[in-house]
Coordinates of C-alpha atoms and ligand atoms in Angstrom, one line a residue:
X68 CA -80.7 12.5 6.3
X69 CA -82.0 10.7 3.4
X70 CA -81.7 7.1 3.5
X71 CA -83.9 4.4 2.6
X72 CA -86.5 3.4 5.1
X73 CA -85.8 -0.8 4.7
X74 CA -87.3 -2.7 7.3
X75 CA -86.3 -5.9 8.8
X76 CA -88.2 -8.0 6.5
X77 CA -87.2 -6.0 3.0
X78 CA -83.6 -7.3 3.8
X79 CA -84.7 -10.5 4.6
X80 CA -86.4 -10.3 1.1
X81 CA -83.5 -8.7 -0.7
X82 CA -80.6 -11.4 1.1
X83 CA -82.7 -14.3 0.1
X84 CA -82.9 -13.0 -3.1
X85 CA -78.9 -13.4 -3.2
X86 CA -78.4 -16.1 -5.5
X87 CA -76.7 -18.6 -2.7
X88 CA -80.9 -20.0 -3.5
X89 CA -80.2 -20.1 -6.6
X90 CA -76.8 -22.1 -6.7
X91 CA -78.9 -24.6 -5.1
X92 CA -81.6 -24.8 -7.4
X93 CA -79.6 -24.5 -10.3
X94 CA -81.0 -21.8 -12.1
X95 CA -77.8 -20.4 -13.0
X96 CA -76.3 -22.1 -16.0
X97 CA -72.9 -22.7 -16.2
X98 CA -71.3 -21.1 -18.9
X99 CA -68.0 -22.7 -20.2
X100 CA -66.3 -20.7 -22.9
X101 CA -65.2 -23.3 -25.5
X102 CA -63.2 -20.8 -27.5
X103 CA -61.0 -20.9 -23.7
X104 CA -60.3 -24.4 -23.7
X105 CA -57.4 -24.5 -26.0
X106 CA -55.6 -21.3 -26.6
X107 CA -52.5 -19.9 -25.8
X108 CA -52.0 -18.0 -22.6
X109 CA -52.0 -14.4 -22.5
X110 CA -48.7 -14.8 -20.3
X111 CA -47.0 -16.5 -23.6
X112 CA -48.0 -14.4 -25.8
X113 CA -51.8 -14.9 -26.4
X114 CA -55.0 -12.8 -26.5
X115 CA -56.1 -11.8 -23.0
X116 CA -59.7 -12.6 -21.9
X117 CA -59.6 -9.2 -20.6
X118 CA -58.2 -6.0 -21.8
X119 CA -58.8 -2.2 -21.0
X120 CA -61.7 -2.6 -18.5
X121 CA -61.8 -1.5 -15.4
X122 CA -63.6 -2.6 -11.9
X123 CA -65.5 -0.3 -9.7
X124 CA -63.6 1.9 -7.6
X125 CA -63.5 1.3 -3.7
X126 CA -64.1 3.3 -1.1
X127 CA -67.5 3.8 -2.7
X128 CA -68.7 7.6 -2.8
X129 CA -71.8 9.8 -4.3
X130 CA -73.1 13.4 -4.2
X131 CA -75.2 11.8 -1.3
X132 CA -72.0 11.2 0.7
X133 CA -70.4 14.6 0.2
X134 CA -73.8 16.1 0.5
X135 CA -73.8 14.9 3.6
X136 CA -70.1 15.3 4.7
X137 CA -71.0 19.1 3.9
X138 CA -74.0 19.3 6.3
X139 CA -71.7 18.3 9.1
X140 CA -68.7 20.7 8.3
X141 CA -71.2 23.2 8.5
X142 CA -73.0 22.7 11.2
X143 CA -69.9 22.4 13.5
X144 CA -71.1 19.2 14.9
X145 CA -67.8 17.6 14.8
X146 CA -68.0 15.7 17.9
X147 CA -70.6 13.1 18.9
X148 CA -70.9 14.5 22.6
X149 CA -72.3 18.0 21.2
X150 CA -75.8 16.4 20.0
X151 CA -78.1 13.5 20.8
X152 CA -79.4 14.2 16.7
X153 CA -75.6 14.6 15.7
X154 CA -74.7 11.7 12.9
X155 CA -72.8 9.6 15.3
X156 CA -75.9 9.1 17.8
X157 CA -78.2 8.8 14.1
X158 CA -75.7 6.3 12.7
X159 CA -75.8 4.2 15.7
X160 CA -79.8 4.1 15.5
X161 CA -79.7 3.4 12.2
X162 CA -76.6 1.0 12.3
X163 CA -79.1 -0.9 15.2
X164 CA -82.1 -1.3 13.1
X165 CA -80.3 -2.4 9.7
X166 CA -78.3 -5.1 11.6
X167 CA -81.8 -6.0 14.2
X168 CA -79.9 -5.7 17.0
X169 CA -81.5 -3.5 19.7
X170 CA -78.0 -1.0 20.4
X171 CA -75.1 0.3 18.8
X172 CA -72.0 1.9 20.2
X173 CA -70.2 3.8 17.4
X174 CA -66.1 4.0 17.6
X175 CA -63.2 4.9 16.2
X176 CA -62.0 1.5 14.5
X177 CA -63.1 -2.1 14.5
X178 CA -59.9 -2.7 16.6
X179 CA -61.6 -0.4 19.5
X180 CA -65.3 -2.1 19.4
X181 CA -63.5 -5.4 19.8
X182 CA -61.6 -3.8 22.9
X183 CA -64.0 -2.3 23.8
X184 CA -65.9 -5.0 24.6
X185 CA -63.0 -6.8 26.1
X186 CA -63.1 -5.1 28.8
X187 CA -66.4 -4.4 29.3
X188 CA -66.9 -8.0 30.0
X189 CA -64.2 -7.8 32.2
X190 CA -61.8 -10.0 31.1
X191 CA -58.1 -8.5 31.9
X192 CA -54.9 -10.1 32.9
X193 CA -55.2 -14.0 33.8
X194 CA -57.8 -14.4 31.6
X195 CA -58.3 -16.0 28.3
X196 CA -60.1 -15.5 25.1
X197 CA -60.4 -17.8 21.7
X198 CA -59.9 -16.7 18.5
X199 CA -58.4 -17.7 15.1
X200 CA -54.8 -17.1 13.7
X201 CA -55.7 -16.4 10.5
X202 CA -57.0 -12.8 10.6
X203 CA -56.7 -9.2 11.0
X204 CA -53.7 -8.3 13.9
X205 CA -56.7 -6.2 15.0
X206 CA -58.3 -9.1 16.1
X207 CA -55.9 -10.1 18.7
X208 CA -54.3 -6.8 19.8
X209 CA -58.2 -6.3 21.1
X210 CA -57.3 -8.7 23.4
X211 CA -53.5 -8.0 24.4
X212 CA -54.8 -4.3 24.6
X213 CA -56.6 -5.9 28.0
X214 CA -53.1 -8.0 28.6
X215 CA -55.5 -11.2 28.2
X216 CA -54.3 -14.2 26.3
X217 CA -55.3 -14.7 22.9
X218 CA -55.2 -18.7 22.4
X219 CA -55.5 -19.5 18.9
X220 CA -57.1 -22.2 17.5
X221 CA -56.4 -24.1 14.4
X222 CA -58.8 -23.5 11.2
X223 CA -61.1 -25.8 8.9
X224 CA -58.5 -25.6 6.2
X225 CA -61.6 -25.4 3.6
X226 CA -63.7 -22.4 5.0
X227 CA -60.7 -21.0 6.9
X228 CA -62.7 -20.4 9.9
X229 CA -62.1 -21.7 13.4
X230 CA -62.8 -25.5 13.6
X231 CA -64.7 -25.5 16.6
X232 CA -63.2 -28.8 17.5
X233 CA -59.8 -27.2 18.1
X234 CA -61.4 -24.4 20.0
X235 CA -62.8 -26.6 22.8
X236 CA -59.0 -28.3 23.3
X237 CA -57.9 -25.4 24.1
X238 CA -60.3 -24.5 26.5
X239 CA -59.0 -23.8 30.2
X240 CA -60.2 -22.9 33.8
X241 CA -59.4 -19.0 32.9
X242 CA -61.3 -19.1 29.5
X243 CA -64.1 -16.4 29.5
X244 CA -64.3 -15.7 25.9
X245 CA -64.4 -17.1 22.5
X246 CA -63.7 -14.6 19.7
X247 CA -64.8 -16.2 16.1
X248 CA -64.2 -14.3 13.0
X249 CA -66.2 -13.9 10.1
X250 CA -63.3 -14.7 7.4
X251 CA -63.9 -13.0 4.2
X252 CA -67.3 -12.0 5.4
X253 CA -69.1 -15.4 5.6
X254 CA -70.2 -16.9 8.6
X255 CA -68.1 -18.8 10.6
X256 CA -69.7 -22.7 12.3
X257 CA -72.0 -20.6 14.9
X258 CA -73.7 -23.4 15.7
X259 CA -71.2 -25.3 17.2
X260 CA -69.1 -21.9 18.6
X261 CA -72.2 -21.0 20.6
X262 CA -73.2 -24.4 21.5
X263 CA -69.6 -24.8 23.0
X264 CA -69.9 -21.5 24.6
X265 CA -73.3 -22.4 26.4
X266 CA -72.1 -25.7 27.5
X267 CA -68.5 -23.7 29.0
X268 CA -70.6 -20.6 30.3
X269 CA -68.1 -18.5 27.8
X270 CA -68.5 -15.1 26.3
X271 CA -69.2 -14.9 22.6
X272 CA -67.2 -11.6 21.0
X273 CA -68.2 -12.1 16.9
X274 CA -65.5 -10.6 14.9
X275 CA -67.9 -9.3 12.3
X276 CA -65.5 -6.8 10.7
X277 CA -65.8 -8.0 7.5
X278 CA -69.0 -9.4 7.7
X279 CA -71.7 -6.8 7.5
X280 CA -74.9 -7.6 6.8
X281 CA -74.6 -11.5 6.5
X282 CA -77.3 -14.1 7.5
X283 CA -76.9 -16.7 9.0
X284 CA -80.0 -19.5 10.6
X285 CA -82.3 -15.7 9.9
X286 CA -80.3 -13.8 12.2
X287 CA -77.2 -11.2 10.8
X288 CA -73.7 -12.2 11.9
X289 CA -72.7 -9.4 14.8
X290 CA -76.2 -10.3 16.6
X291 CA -75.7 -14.3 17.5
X292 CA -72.7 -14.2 20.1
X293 CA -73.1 -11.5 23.2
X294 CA -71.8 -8.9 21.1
X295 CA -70.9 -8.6 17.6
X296 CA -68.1 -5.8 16.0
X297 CA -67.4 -4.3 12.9
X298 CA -65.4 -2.7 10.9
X299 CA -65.5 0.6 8.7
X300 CA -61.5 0.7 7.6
X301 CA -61.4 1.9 3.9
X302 CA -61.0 -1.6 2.2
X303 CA -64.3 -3.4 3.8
X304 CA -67.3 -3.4 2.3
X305 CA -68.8 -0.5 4.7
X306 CA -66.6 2.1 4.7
X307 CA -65.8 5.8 5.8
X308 CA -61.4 5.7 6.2
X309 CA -61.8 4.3 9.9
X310 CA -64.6 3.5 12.2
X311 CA -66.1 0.7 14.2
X312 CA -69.3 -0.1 15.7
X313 CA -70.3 -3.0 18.4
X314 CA -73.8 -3.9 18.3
X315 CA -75.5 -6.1 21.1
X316 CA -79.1 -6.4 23.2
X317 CA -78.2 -7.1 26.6
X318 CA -78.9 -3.1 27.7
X319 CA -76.4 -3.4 30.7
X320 CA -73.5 -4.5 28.8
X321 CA -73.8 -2.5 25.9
X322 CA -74.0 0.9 28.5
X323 CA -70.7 -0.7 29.8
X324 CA -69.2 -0.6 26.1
X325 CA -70.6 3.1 25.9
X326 CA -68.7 3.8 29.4
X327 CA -65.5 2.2 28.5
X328 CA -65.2 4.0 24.8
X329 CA -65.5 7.1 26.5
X330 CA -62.5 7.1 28.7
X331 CA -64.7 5.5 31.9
X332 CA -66.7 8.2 31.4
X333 CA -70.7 6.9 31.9
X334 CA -73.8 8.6 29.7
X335 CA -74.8 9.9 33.2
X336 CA -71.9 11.9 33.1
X337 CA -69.8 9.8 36.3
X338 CA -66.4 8.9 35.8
X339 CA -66.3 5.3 36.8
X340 CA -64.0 2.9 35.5
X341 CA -61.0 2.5 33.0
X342 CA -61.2 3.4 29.6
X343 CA -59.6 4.4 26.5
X344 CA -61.3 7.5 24.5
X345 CA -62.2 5.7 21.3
X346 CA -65.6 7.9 20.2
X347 CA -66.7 7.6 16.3
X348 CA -65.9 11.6 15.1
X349 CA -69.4 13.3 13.5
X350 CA -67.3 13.3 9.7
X351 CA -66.6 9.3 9.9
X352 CA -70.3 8.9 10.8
X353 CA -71.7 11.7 7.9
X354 CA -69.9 9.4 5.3
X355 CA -71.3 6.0 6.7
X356 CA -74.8 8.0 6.7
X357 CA -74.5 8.9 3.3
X358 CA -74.2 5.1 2.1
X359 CA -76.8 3.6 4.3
X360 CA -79.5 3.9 0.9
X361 CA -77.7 1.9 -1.2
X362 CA -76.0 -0.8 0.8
X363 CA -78.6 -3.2 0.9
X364 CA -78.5 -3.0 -2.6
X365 CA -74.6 -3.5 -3.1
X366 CA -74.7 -6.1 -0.3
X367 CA -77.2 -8.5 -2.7
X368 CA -75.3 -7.9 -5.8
X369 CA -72.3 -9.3 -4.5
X370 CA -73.9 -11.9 -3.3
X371 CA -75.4 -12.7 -6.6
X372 CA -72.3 -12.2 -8.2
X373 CA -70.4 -14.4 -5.6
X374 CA -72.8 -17.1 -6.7
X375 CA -72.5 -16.7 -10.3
X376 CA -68.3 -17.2 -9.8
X377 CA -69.1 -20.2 -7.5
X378 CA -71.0 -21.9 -10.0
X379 CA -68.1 -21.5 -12.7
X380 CA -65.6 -22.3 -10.6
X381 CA -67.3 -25.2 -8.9
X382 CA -66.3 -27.1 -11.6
X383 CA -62.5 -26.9 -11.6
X384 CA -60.7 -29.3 -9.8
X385 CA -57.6 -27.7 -9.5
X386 CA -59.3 -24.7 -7.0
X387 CA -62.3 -24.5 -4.5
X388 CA -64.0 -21.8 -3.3
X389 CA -64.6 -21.2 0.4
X390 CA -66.3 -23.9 2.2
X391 CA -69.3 -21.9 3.6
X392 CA -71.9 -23.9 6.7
X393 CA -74.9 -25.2 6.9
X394 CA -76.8 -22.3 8.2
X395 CA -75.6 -20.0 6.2
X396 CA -78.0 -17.3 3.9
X397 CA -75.8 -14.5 2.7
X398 CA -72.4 -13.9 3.1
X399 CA -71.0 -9.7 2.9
X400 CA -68.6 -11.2 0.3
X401 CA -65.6 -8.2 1.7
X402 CA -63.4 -11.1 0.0
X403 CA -64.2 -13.9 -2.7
X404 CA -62.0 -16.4 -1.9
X405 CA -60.7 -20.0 -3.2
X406 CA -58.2 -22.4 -1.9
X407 CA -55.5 -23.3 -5.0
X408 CA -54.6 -26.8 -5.4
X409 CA -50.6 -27.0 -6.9
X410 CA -50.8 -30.6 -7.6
X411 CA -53.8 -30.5 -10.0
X412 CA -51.8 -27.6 -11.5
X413 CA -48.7 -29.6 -12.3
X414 CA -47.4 -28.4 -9.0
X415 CA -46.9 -25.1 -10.5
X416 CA -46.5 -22.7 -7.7
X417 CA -49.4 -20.6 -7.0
X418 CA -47.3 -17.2 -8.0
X419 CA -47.5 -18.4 -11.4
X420 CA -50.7 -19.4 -11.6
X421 CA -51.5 -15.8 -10.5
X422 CA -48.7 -14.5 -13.0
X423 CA -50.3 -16.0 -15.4
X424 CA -54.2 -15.1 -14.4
X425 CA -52.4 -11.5 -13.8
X426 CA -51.9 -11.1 -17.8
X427 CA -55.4 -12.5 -18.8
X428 CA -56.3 -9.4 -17.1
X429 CA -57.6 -10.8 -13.8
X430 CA -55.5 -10.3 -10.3
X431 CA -55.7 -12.6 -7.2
X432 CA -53.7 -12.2 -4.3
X433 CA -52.3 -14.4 -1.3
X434 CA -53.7 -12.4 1.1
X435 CA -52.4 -13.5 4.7
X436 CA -49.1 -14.3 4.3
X437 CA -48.7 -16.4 7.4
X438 CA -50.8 -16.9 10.3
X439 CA -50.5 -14.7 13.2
X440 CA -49.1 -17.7 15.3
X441 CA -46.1 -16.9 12.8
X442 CA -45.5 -13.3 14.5
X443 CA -43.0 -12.0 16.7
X444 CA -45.8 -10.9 19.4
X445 CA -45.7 -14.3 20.6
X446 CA -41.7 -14.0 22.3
X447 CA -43.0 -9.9 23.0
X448 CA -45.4 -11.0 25.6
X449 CA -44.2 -14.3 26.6
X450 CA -41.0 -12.3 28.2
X451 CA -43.2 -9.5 29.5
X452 CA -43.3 -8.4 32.7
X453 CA -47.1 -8.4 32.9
X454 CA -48.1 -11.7 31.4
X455 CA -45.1 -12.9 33.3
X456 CA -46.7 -12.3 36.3
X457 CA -50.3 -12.9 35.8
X458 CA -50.1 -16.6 34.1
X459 CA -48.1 -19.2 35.6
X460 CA -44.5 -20.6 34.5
X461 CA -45.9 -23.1 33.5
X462 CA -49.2 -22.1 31.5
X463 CA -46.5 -19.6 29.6
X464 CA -44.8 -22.9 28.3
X465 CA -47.7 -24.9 27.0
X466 CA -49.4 -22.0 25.2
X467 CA -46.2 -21.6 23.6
X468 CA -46.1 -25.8 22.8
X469 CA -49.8 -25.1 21.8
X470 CA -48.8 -22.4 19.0
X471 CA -48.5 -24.6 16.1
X472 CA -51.7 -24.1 13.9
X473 CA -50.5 -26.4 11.0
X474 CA -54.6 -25.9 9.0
X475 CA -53.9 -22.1 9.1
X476 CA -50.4 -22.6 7.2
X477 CA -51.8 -25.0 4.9
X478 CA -54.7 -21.6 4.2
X479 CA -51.7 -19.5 4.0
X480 CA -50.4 -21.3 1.2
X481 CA -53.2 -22.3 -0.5
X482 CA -55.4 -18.9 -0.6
X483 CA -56.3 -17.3 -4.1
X484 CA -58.5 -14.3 -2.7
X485 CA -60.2 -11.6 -4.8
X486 CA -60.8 -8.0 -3.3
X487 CA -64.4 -7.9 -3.4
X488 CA -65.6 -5.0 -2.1
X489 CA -65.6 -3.4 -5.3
X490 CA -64.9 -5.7 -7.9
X491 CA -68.4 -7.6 -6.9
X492 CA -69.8 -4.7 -7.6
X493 CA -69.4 -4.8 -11.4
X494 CA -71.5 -6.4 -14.0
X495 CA -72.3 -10.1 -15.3
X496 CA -70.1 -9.9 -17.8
X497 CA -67.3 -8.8 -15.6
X498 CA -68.0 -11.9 -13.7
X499 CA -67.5 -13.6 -16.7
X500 CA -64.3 -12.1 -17.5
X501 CA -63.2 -13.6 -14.2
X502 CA -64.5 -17.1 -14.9
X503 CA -63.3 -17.7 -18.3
X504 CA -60.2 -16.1 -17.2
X505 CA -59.4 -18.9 -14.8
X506 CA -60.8 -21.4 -16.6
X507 CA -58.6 -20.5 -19.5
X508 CA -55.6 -20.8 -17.2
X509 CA -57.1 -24.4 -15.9
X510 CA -58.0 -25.5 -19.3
X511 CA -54.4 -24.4 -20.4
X512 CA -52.4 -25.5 -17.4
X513 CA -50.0 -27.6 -19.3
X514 CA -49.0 -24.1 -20.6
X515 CA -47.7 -23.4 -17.5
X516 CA -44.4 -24.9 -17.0
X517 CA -43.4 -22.9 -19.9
X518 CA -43.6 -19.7 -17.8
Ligands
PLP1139 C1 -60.4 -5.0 9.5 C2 -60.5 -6.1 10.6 C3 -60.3 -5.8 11.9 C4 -59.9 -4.5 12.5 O1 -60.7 -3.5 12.1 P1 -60.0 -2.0 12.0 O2 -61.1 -1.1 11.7 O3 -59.0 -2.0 10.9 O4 -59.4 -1.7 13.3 C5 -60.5 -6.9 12.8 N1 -60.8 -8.1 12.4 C6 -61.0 -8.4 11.1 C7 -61.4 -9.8 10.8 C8 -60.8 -7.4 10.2 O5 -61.0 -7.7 8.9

């Protein structure tokens, strides 16, 4: 399999070369288009900043990938038990080495390495883990999968990541896991999660699904808590349709993971505990193989061009772009994301600001529509037999007082969120087109009301 031999310490060059450095040194000018600041709105009638172009196509594929995807039809390796050199078993080697951490259990979904390693700690009924509402439903049905609780905590309304304050409030006696998640593929307050989790003696489960490859204080995200998981779903920035991988170093816990994935089924061949059959197939891993020699590469252009936009849009009052900690190096940039402020817009509603952005020829979405405290899940398993029986009367009734997460709805409404994992991919100038785009809009908001 060709793929490019990078070493530990050629990504550490090539993510340090992301421009997040050079935001802070200022190297990149910022570029105001005058001809923006007083024009009429594409929306009313005007010239759009940006017309006929297109952004690069996502999932990402190449004659590499198919190459590759051939090899395996034809070699009838379609299953990862049939060969230690089959591309699952390869993948996971090479998954290992490109992320630093010393294993990797391949599966079939980001969904199923978070499970996965749900109950390989062996946290099940009467337990508890803490995670965030504003995510993937993946995120927590890893957990109700084990019929645990998933507490959720309330965000930082300006990175949209856990505030770890919240976190420890809602820390009990049957605790045994925190469960942060990368949003949008930047780092969440580490520090703080795992210096609350050393203090509690509490799991760490990072919900790296959308954060592959990130830094953060010179270690990737995925390899700071106990375990970290990803994601390989179509939209994120590593992709092959559906797939997973956990990655971890303690060697006894990650031959747990390896045990549970295969239906409690153990590399030695002894059937030993309870599992769900959640293996990685040999195609999903052939088209992950095929992309491993140019990810690096895509990974730093986004996060140049993520530092570009941020240095335009830094200077708008009226939006902000994601709050990211002290700590932080690189970010995989799956989303580029800003919070929208309606009152310096003359409380226009956001769906007209993105109408509006929408006919200059650049499109941001909501994203989450509500938090997942919002869902019907809640009333599911508070009147199920199981959780009915394993937490008490009276811990049912205060998780459900504890449901309001008042930061996440104020995320919810505020989010302007860019799909990344392509569009980042394009040039400068396509940046550009973003930038003046929106600052067009800004620079025109009294146009607005008119819409
Ligand atoms: C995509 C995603 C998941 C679930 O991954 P799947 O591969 O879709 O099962 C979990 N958490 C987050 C934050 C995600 O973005």
């Amino acid at each position: 399999m060709a793929r490019s031999d990078l070493t530990r310490r050629q990504f550490i060059a090539a993510a340090s070369a992301g421009s997040l450095a050079a935001v802070t040194s200022g190297t990149i000018p910022a570029y105001g288009n005058l001809t923006n600041k007083a024009s009429k709105l594409a929306i009313l009638g005007g010239d759009p900043v940006r017309k006929n172009k297109a952004w690069p196509e996502w999932p990402y594929w190449d004659d590499e990938v198919l190459d590759s995807l051939m090899k395996t039809a034809k070699s009838r390796i379609w299953c990862r038990i049939q060969s230690p050199s089959g591309t699952v078993p390869t993948f996971e080697k090479e998954y290992a080495k490109l992320t630093g951490a010393r294993f990797c259990v391949a599966t079939g979904s980001g969904t199923q390495a978070l499970h996965t390693c749900v109950e390989a700690m062996g946290i099940g009924p009467g337990d508890e883990v803490i995670t965030s509402p504003y995510t993937d439903p993946g995120t927590i049905a890893s957990i109700l999968s084990a019929r645990a609780l998933p507490v959720l905590a309330d965000l930082d309304p300006a990175s949209y990541q856990l505030d770890p304050d919240e976190v420890e409030r809602r820390i009990t006696e049957n605790t045994r896991a925190l469960m942060p998640v990368h949003m949008m593929g930047q780092p969440a307050d580490m520090r703080r999660i795992m210096a609350i989790a050393r203090t509690r003696n509490l799991k760490v489960i990072e919900d790296a699904c959308q954060a592959h490859l990130a830094e953060f204080d010179g270690k990737q995200l995925g390899t700071i808590g106990d375990v970290g998981c990803f994601s390989f779903q179509s939209s994120k920035v590593l992709a092959c349709g559906e797939g997973g991988a956990i990655i971890g170093d303690d060697e006894a816990l990650m031959d747990r993971c390896y045990t549970v994935h295969n239906h409690g089924t153990s590399r030695r061949g002894v059937t030993e505990t309870i599992g769900p059959k959640y293996r990685m197939n040999e195609f999903e891993a052939a088209v992950l193989l095929g992309q491993l020699s140019g990810v690096i590469e895509r990974f730093r252009r986004r996060n140049e061009n993520a530092a570009y936009l941020t240095t335009r849009l830094n200077d708008i009052p009226g939006l902000t772009p994601q709050k990211l900690y002290e700590g932080t190096q690189s970010g995989s940039f799956y989303l580029y994301t800003m919070s929208y402020h309606k009152e310096q817009f003359n409380n226009v509603p956001r769906a007209t600001f993105f109408k509006a952005l929408a006919a200059e020829g650049v499109s941001l979405s909501p994203y989450i529509a509500r938090g997942l405290h919002r869902e019907p899940w809640i009333d599911h398993i508070l009147d199920s037999k199981v959780y009915k029986t394993m937490y008490s009367a009276k811990r049912l009734r205060e998780y459900r007082e504890q449901c309001a997460c008042p930061k996440c709805d104020q995320v919810c409404e505020e989010m302007a969120m860019l799909w990344a994992s392509g569009p980042l991919l394009a040039t400068r100038q396509d940046m550009a087109d973003i930038a003046d785009a929106i600052e067009k809009v800004w620079a025109n908001r009294d146009q607005l009301t008119q819409v």
